[in-house]
Amino acid sequence: MTKQHPTPQDTAESLPPMWSWQEFMDRARAPDSIENGDGRHYPNNEWAGGSWEEALRLAEDGWTTVLPEVDAEVAELRERVADEVVTTSLVPAWDVTGSEVDVGVYLSGTPECMVDAVPQRMSARGRVVTFLIPTGYNNKTPHSAVHNRGVALAALCSAIIATGHSVEIWSGFCTYVTDTDRFASVARVISPAEPFDTARLMYVMAHPTMLRRLWFAAWDSAPEPVARRMYDNNYGYAPYDCYPEDLPDTLTSTLTDAYILPFLSPKDSQWESLDSALQWCREMFAGLGLLREP
């Protein structure tokens, strides 16, 4: 099943946007609303790219693999309209109740020894470039294609960051469960208000378990009718395009435009090697106005 003329108006269900990597991880770790969701329970670790436990470890520590250096001249980028950008970050808050105990505070005898991560809106001045990257791909897509595409995208994003731009990166898992109904969800995996994490970027863009463990698990914990429909339809079908409309309204109101990258298709021959992936992504970035033509 493949939708012939996809549009964002096909969206039938969407999860609340996740504003941080921690919020995405909390959603993925939340108890399943259905039995045997593939995020945690799918038995074929080779197809998924690793076990559930390995996916959690990589999500926590990042994936350290060689990131090629890219000699690229950055173009004049679209960026946030406002000089002052409001971002959402998680900050610790102490109270007499909470999700975790702060051992040091507890040993000091302070009653407010329990700590929670609380979302807080923060101002960040400067230039912020926003990317939305589709995470979905066909179940027959080889791991090598996921890796080559992800490494190429990460290398070019890192080249842009090296020029002094602040970057935020959203991951979107948007898929069709019928030929008319689209399910969509987005998570901000790199925030401009935090130090840039190359190892996390590499994991998000280039490791199969980001989709086949964590994103599946995020949908497995959705309200039961939604999670059941997603699971019963094998977590959806192509096209896996993302659109600006998938981003939160509060974000898009402060953007001139976001850079929406294409989804990974197994029919694309450019992912067969890292060199061909780098060349294709360089041309795509130039076509989007991210890089100057050589």
Coordinates of C-alpha atoms in Angstrom, one line a residue:
M1 CA 0.0 0.0 0.0
T2 CA 1.4 3.4 -1.0
K3 CA -0.4 6.7 -1.0
Q4 CA -0.3 8.2 -4.5
H5 CA -0.9 11.9 -3.6
P6 CA 0.0 12.5 0.0
T7 CA -0.9 15.7 1.8
P8 CA -0.7 16.9 5.4
Q9 CA -4.5 17.1 5.4
D10 CA -4.5 13.3 5.4
T11 CA -3.4 13.3 9.1
A12 CA -6.0 11.3 11.1
E13 CA -4.1 10.9 14.4
S14 CA -1.1 12.7 15.9
L15 CA 0.7 12.4 19.2
P16 CA 1.4 15.5 21.2
P17 CA 4.8 16.9 20.1
M18 CA 7.8 16.0 22.2
W19 CA 9.9 19.1 22.9
S20 CA 13.0 17.4 24.1
W21 CA 15.1 14.2 23.8
Q22 CA 14.2 13.4 27.4
E23 CA 10.5 13.7 26.6
F24 CA 10.8 11.4 23.6
M25 CA 12.6 8.9 25.8
D26 CA 10.0 9.1 28.5
R27 CA 7.3 8.4 25.8
A28 CA 9.3 5.5 24.4
R29 CA 9.7 4.0 28.0
A30 CA 6.1 4.5 29.0
P31 CA 4.1 1.3 29.5
D32 CA 2.6 -0.1 26.3
S33 CA -1.2 0.2 25.9
I34 CA -1.2 -2.9 23.8
E35 CA 0.3 -6.4 24.3
N36 CA 3.6 -7.3 22.5
G37 CA 4.3 -4.0 20.8
D38 CA 7.2 -4.4 18.5
G39 CA 9.2 -1.6 20.1
R40 CA 10.0 -3.7 23.2
H41 CA 9.0 -7.2 22.1
Y42 CA 9.9 -7.8 18.5
P43 CA 12.1 -10.9 18.6
N44 CA 14.3 -10.3 15.5
N45 CA 17.1 -8.1 16.9
E46 CA 19.0 -8.3 13.6
W47 CA 16.1 -6.7 11.6
A48 CA 15.5 -4.1 14.3
G49 CA 19.2 -3.2 14.5
G50 CA 19.6 -4.3 18.1
S51 CA 17.7 -5.3 21.2
W52 CA 15.4 -3.0 23.3
E53 CA 18.1 -2.8 25.9
E54 CA 20.7 -1.9 23.4
A55 CA 18.5 0.8 21.9
L56 CA 18.1 2.4 25.4
R57 CA 21.9 2.3 25.9
L58 CA 22.6 3.9 22.6
A59 CA 19.9 6.6 23.2
E60 CA 21.5 7.4 26.5
D61 CA 25.2 7.3 25.5
G62 CA 24.9 8.1 21.8
W63 CA 26.5 6.3 18.9
T64 CA 30.1 7.0 18.3
T65 CA 31.1 6.2 14.8
V66 CA 33.4 8.0 12.4
L67 CA 31.9 11.1 11.0
P68 CA 33.6 12.2 7.8
E69 CA 34.7 15.8 7.5
V70 CA 32.9 17.8 4.8
D71 CA 34.5 20.8 3.1
A72 CA 31.4 22.8 2.3
E73 CA 30.6 26.5 2.1
V74 CA 27.4 27.3 3.9
A75 CA 24.8 29.5 2.2
E76 CA 22.8 32.3 3.7
L77 CA 20.4 30.2 5.7
R78 CA 16.7 30.7 6.5
E79 CA 16.4 31.1 10.2
R80 CA 14.1 32.2 13.0
V81 CA 12.4 35.6 12.4
A82 CA 12.9 36.8 15.9
D83 CA 16.2 37.7 17.4
E84 CA 15.1 36.1 20.6
V85 CA 13.9 32.5 20.3
V86 CA 11.9 30.8 23.0
T87 CA 12.8 27.2 23.5
T88 CA 11.6 24.5 25.8
S89 CA 14.1 22.7 28.0
L90 CA 13.9 20.3 31.0
V91 CA 15.2 21.7 34.3
P92 CA 15.3 19.9 37.6
A93 CA 12.8 20.9 40.3
W94 CA 13.0 19.7 43.9
D95 CA 10.1 18.9 46.2
V96 CA 8.9 16.5 48.9
T97 CA 7.6 14.3 46.1
G98 CA 9.0 13.4 42.7
S99 CA 10.2 10.7 40.4
E100 CA 13.8 10.3 41.8
V101 CA 15.6 10.9 45.0
D102 CA 18.5 13.3 45.1
V103 CA 20.8 11.3 47.4
G104 CA 23.0 14.3 48.4
V105 CA 20.0 16.4 49.4
Y106 CA 18.4 13.5 51.2
L107 CA 21.5 12.8 53.3
S108 CA 21.6 16.5 54.2
G109 CA 18.2 16.1 55.9
T110 CA 16.4 18.5 53.5
P111 CA 12.7 17.4 53.1
E112 CA 12.6 18.6 49.5
C113 CA 14.9 15.7 48.4
M114 CA 12.8 14.4 45.5
V115 CA 13.6 15.7 42.0
D116 CA 11.6 15.9 38.7
A117 CA 12.5 17.1 35.3
V118 CA 10.1 20.0 34.5
P119 CA 9.6 21.6 31.1
Q120 CA 10.4 25.3 31.1
R121 CA 10.3 27.8 28.4
M122 CA 13.6 29.6 28.0
S123 CA 14.9 32.4 25.8
A124 CA 17.9 31.9 23.6
R125 CA 19.3 34.7 21.5
G126 CA 21.0 34.0 18.2
R127 CA 20.5 32.3 14.9
V128 CA 18.6 29.0 14.9
V129 CA 18.2 26.8 11.8
T130 CA 15.5 24.1 12.1
F131 CA 15.5 20.7 10.4
L132 CA 12.7 18.1 10.3
I133 CA 14.0 14.7 9.3
P134 CA 11.6 11.8 8.5
T135 CA 12.6 8.7 10.4
G136 CA 10.2 6.2 8.6
Y137 CA 11.4 3.8 5.9
N138 CA 10.3 0.6 4.3
N139 CA 10.7 -2.6 6.2
K140 CA 13.0 -4.0 3.5
T141 CA 15.4 -1.1 3.7
P142 CA 18.9 -2.5 4.5
H143 CA 20.8 -1.2 7.5
S144 CA 23.6 0.0 5.3
A145 CA 21.3 2.4 3.5
V146 CA 20.1 3.8 6.9
H147 CA 23.7 4.2 8.0
N148 CA 25.0 5.8 4.8
R149 CA 22.2 8.3 4.6
G150 CA 22.4 9.1 8.3
V151 CA 26.1 9.6 8.3
A152 CA 26.0 11.9 5.3
L153 CA 23.2 14.0 6.8
A154 CA 25.0 14.2 10.1
A155 CA 28.2 15.3 8.5
L156 CA 26.6 18.1 6.5
C157 CA 24.6 19.3 9.5
S158 CA 27.8 19.3 11.5
A159 CA 29.5 21.4 8.8
I160 CA 26.7 23.9 9.1
I161 CA 27.0 24.0 12.9
A162 CA 30.7 24.5 12.6
T163 CA 30.1 27.8 10.9
G164 CA 28.4 29.2 14.1
H165 CA 24.8 28.5 13.4
S166 CA 22.6 27.1 16.2
V167 CA 20.6 24.1 14.9
E168 CA 17.6 22.3 16.2
I169 CA 16.6 18.9 14.8
W170 CA 13.2 17.3 14.8
S171 CA 12.6 13.7 14.1
G172 CA 9.3 12.8 12.6
F173 CA 7.6 9.4 12.2
C174 CA 4.7 10.0 9.9
T175 CA 3.1 7.1 8.1
Y176 CA -0.1 5.9 6.4
V177 CA -2.1 3.2 8.1
T178 CA -4.6 3.1 5.2
D179 CA -4.6 4.7 1.7
T180 CA -6.3 7.8 3.3
D181 CA -5.4 8.0 6.9
R182 CA -2.0 9.3 8.0
F183 CA -0.6 9.0 11.6
A184 CA 2.1 11.6 12.6
S185 CA 4.3 12.5 15.5
V186 CA 7.4 14.6 15.9
A187 CA 10.1 14.9 18.6
R188 CA 12.8 17.5 19.0
V189 CA 16.0 15.5 19.4
I190 CA 18.5 18.3 19.3
S191 CA 17.6 21.6 21.0
P192 CA 19.4 24.9 20.3
A193 CA 19.3 25.6 24.1
E194 CA 21.7 22.6 24.9
P195 CA 25.3 21.7 23.9
F196 CA 25.4 20.1 20.5
D197 CA 25.6 16.3 20.9
T198 CA 27.2 14.7 17.9
A199 CA 26.9 11.1 19.3
R200 CA 23.1 11.6 19.7
L201 CA 22.8 13.1 16.3
M202 CA 24.6 10.1 14.8
Y203 CA 22.2 7.7 16.7
V204 CA 19.1 9.5 15.7
M205 CA 20.0 9.8 12.0
A206 CA 22.0 6.6 11.3
H207 CA 20.9 3.8 13.6
P208 CA 18.0 1.4 12.8
T209 CA 16.8 1.1 16.4
M210 CA 15.8 4.8 16.4
L211 CA 12.8 3.8 14.3
R212 CA 12.3 0.1 14.9
R213 CA 12.7 0.2 18.7
L214 CA 12.2 3.7 20.1
W215 CA 9.7 5.3 17.6
F216 CA 7.7 2.0 17.5
A217 CA 7.6 2.1 21.4
A218 CA 6.5 5.7 21.4
W219 CA 3.4 4.6 19.4
D220 CA 3.0 1.4 21.4
S221 CA 2.3 3.6 24.5
A222 CA -0.3 5.8 22.7
P223 CA -4.0 5.5 23.6
E224 CA -5.0 1.9 23.0
P225 CA -7.2 2.4 19.9
V226 CA -4.4 4.4 18.2
A227 CA -1.6 2.1 19.2
R228 CA -3.7 -1.0 18.2
R229 CA -4.4 0.5 14.7
M230 CA -0.7 1.4 14.2
Y231 CA 0.4 -2.1 15.3
D232 CA -2.3 -3.9 13.3
N233 CA -1.1 -2.1 10.2
N234 CA 2.6 -3.0 10.7
Y235 CA 3.4 0.6 11.8
G236 CA 2.3 2.0 8.5
Y237 CA 3.3 2.4 4.9
A238 CA 5.1 4.8 2.6
P239 CA 5.2 7.7 1.8
Y240 CA 6.8 8.8 5.1
D241 CA 7.0 12.4 4.2
C242 CA 7.0 15.1 6.9
Y243 CA 5.5 18.5 6.4
P244 CA 5.8 21.9 8.2
E245 CA 2.3 21.3 9.5
D246 CA 3.6 18.4 11.6
L247 CA 5.6 20.8 13.7
P248 CA 4.0 22.5 16.7
D249 CA 2.0 25.6 15.9
T250 CA 4.0 27.6 18.6
L251 CA 7.2 26.7 16.7
T252 CA 6.1 27.4 13.2
S253 CA 4.8 30.8 14.2
T254 CA 8.4 31.9 14.9
L255 CA 9.9 30.3 11.7
T256 CA 10.4 31.8 8.3
D257 CA 10.5 28.1 7.1
A258 CA 11.9 24.8 8.3
Y259 CA 14.1 22.6 6.2
I260 CA 12.1 19.4 5.6
L261 CA 14.3 16.6 4.3
P262 CA 13.1 13.7 2.1
F263 CA 12.4 10.2 3.6
L264 CA 14.6 7.2 2.9
S265 CA 13.4 5.0 0.1
P266 CA 15.0 1.6 -0.6
K267 CA 14.6 2.2 -4.3
D268 CA 17.2 5.1 -4.1
S269 CA 20.6 3.8 -5.3
Q270 CA 22.5 6.8 -3.8
W271 CA 22.5 5.0 -0.4
E272 CA 24.6 2.1 -1.6
S273 CA 27.9 3.7 -0.5
L274 CA 28.9 6.5 1.8
D275 CA 30.5 8.4 -1.0
S276 CA 27.4 8.4 -3.1
A277 CA 25.3 9.3 -0.1
L278 CA 27.5 12.3 0.7
Q279 CA 27.4 13.5 -2.9
W280 CA 23.6 13.2 -3.1
C281 CA 23.1 14.9 0.3
R282 CA 25.5 17.7 -0.7
E283 CA 23.5 18.3 -3.9
M284 CA 20.2 18.2 -1.9
F285 CA 21.5 20.7 0.7
A286 CA 22.6 22.9 -2.1
G287 CA 19.2 22.7 -3.8
L288 CA 17.6 23.6 -0.5
G289 CA 19.9 26.6 -0.2
L290 CA 21.8 25.2 2.7
L291 CA 25.1 25.0 0.9
R292 CA 26.6 27.1 -1.9
E293 CA 27.1 25.4 -5.2
P294 CA 30.8 24.6 -5.9

